[in-house]
Short mmCIF file of C-alpha atoms in Angstrom, two decimals:
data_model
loop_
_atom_site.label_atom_id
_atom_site.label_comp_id
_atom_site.label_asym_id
_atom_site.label_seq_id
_atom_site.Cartn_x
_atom_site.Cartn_y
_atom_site.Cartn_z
CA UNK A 1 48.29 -2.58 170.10
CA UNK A 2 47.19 -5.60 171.41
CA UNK A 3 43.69 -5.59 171.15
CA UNK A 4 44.39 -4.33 167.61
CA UNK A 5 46.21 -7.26 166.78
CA UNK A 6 43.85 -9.92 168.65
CA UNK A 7 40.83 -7.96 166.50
CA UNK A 8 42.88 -8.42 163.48
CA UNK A 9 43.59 -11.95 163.62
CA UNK A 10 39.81 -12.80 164.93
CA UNK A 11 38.67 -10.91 161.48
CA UNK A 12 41.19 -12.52 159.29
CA UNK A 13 40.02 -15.92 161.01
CA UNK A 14 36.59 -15.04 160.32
CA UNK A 15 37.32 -14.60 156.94
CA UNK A 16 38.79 -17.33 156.01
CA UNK A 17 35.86 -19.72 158.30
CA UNK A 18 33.41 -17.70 155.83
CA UNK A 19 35.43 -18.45 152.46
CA UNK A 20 35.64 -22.39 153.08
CA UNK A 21 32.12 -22.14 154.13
CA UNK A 22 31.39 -20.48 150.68
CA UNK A 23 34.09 -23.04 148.65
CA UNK A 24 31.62 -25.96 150.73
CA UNK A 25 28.42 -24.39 149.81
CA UNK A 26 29.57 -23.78 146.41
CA UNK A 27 30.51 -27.56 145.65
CA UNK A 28 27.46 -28.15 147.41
CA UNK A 29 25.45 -26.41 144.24
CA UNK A 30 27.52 -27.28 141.56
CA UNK A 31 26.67 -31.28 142.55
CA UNK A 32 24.45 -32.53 139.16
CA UNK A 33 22.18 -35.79 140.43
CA UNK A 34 20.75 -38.19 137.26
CA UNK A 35 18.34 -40.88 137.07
CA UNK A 36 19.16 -43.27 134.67
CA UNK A 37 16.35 -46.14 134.05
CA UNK A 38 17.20 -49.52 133.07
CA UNK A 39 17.14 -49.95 129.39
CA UNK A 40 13.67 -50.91 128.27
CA UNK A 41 13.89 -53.83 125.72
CA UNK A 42 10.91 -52.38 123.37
CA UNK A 43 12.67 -54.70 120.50
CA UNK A 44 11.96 -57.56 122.57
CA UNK A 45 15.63 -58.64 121.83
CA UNK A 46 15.38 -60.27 125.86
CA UNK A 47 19.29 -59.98 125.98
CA UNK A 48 19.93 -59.02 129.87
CA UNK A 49 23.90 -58.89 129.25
CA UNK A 50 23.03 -56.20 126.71
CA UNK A 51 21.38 -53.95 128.78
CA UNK A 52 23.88 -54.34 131.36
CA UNK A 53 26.43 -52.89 129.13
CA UNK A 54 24.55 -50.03 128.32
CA UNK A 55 23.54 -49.33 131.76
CA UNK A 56 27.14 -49.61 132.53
CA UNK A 57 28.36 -47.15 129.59
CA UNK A 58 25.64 -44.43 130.57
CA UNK A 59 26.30 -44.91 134.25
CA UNK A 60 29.99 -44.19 132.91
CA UNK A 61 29.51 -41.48 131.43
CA UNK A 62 27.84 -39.21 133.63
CA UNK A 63 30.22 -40.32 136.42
CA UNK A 64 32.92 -38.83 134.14
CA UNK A 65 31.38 -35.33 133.79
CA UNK A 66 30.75 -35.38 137.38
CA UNK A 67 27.40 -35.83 138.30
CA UNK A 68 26.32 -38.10 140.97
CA UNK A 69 24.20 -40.94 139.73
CA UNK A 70 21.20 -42.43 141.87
CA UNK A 71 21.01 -46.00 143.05
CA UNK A 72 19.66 -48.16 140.95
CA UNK A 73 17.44 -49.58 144.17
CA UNK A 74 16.26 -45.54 144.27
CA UNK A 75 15.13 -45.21 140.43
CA UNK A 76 13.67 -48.81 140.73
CA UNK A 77 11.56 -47.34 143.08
CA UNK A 78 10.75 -44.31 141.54
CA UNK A 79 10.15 -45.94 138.32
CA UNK A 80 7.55 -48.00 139.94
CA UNK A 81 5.90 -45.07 141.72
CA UNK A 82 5.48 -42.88 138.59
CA UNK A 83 4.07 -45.99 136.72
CA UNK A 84 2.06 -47.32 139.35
CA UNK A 85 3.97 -50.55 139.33
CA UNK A 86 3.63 -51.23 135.87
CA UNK A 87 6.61 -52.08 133.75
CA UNK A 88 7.81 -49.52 131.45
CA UNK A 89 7.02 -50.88 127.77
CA UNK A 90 8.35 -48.08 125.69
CA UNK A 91 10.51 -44.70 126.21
CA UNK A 92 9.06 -42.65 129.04
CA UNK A 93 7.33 -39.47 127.60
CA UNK A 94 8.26 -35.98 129.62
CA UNK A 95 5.55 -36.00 132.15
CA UNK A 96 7.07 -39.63 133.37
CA UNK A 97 10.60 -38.80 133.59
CA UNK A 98 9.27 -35.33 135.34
CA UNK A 99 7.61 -36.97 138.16
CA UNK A 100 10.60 -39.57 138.36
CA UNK A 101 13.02 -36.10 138.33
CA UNK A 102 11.11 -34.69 141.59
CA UNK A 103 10.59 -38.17 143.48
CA UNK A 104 14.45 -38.36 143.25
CA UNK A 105 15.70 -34.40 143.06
CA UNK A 106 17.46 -35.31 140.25
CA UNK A 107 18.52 -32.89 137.77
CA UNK A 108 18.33 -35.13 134.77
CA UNK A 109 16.38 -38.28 133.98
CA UNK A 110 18.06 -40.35 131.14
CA UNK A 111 16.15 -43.76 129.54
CA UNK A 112 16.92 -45.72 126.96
CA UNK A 113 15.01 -48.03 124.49
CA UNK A 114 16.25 -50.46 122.43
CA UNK A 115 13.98 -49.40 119.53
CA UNK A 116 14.84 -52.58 117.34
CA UNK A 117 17.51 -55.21 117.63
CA UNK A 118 17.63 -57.66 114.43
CA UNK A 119 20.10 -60.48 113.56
CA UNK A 120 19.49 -62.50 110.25
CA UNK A 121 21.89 -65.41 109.19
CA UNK A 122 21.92 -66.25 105.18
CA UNK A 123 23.45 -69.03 104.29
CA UNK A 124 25.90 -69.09 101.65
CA UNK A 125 27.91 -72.08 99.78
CA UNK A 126 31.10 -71.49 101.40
CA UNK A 127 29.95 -69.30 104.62
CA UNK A 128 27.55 -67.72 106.28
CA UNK A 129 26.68 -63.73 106.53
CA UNK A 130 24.47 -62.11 109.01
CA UNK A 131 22.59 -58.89 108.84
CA UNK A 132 22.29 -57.19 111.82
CA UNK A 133 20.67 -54.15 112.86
CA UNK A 134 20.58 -52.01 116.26
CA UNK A 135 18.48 -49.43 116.34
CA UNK A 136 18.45 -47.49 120.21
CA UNK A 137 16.95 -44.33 121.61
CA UNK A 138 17.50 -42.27 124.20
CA UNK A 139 15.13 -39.31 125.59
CA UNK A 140 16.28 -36.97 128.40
CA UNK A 141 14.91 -34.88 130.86
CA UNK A 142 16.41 -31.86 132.37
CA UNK A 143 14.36 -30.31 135.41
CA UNK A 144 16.20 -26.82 135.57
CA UNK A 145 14.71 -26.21 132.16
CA UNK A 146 11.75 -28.37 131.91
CA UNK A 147 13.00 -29.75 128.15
CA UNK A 148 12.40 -33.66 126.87
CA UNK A 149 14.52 -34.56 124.35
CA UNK A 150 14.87 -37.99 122.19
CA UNK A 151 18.16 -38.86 119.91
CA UNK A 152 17.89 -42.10 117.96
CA UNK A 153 20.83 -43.76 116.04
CA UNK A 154 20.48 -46.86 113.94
CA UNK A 155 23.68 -48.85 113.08
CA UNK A 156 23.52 -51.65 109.92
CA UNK A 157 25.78 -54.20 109.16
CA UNK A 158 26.21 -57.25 106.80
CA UNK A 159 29.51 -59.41 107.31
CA UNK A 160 30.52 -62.69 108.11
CA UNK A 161 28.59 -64.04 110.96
CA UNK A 162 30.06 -64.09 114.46
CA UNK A 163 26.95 -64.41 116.53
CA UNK A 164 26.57 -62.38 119.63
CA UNK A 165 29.99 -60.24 119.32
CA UNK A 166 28.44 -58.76 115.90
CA UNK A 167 25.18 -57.53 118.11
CA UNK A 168 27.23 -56.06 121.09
CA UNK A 169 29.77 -54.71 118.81
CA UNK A 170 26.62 -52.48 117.07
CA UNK A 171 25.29 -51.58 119.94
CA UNK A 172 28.48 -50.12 121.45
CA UNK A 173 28.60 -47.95 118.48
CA UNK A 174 24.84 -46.76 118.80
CA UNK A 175 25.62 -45.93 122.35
CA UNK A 176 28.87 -44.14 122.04
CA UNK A 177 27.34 -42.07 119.15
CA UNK A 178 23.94 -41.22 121.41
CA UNK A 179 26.37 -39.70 124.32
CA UNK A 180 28.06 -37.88 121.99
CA UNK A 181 24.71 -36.32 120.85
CA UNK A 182 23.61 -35.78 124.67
CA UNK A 183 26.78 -34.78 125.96
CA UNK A 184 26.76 -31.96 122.68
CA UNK A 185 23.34 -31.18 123.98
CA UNK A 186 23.60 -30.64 127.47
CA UNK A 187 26.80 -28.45 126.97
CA UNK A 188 24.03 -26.55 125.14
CA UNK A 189 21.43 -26.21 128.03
CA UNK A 190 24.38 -25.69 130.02
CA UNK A 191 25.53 -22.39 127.77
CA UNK A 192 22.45 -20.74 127.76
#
C-alpha cells in the first residue's frame, strides 16, 4: 500500500512537472517578435520629432497585441546589413524586409514612409489658412507566410493655420487609420 501510494504521488508529480513544462513551452511559441524600421522620410519633410512619434505609436501598438519588439540598436543593424550600409531612401520592397526578418528571427518586419508631407500658408486679409497634406505608407512583412503588403492613407486639410500642431495632428490620424488596416490584416493571416 505503500509503494502504491509513493508510485502514485511520483506519477501525479510527474504530471504536473510535464504540464508546466508544456504551459512554458507553449508561451514559448506563442511569443510574436517584429522589426519595426525607423520611418524613412521619402517626403523629405526632415522633421525628426515626427518620426519619433510614429516610431513610438507603432512600437505601441504591437506591444499591445503582445508581440515582443526588437531593439532599435538590433534593426539598426540589420537594416544596415541587408542594405549594405546604405540608407534606406524609399519603402523596403519584400526581398529587403525578408532578409531583415531572418537576420533578426522576427516574425514580422513593419516600415514606414512618409510618402509626402506638405504645408502651404495663404495669406488672407484678416488671417491666414494653411493647406496641409500627409500622405504615409506602410508595407509589412510576415515570414510564416512569406506575404508583403503596403497600405497607404492620405489625410487633407485646409483651416486656420497653427503651424506644426496642424502637421502632427494629420499625421496621427494617417497612423491610427494604417494600424487599423494592419491590425484588420494580420487578424486575417492569423485566421487562415
Amino acid at each position: 500500500m505503500l509503494h502504491r501510494k509513493s508510485l502514485c504521488r511520483a506519477l501525479l508529480l510527474s504530471i504536473m512537472i510535464l504540464m508546466s513544462l508544456a504551459i512554458t513551452i507553449g508561451y514559448a511559441d506563442s511569443t510574436r517578435r517584429v522589426a519595426i524600421i525607423p520611418p524613412i522620410d521619402y517626403a523629405k519633410y526632415g522633421e525628426p520629432e515626427l518620426n519619433k512619434l510614429v516610431l513610438t505609436e507603432l512600437k505601441e501598438n504591437f506591444i499591445n497585441q503582445q508581440y515582443n519588439v526588437a531593439l532599435d540598436t538590433q534593426v539598426e543593424k540589420a537594416v544596415n546589413e541587408a542594405t549594405q550600409g546604405k540608407a534606406l531612401k524609399s519603402l523596403p520592397k519584400k526581398e529587403l524586409l525578408k532578409e531583415i526578418s531572418y537576420n533578426l528571427s522576427s516574425d514580422l518586419v513593419v516600415a514606414v514612409e512618409f510618402t509626402r508631407l506638405s504645408s502651404i500658408i495663404i495669406p488672407t486679409m484678416y488671417s491666414s489658412n494653411e493647406m496641409r497634406q500627409v500622405s504615409i505608407t506602410a508595407a509589412i512583412y510576415h515570414a510564416k507566410t512569406d506575404t508583403y503588403k503596403t497600405f497607404n492613407y492620405t489625410r487633407n486639410e485646409t483651416s486656420e493655420s497653427d503651424g506644426y500642431r496642424g502637421i502632427k495632428r494629420l499625421t496621427m490620424e494617417c497612423i491610427d487609420q494604417l494600424l487599423r488596416k494592419t491590425n484588420k490584416y494580420l487578424t486575417s493571416l492569423s485566421l487562415h
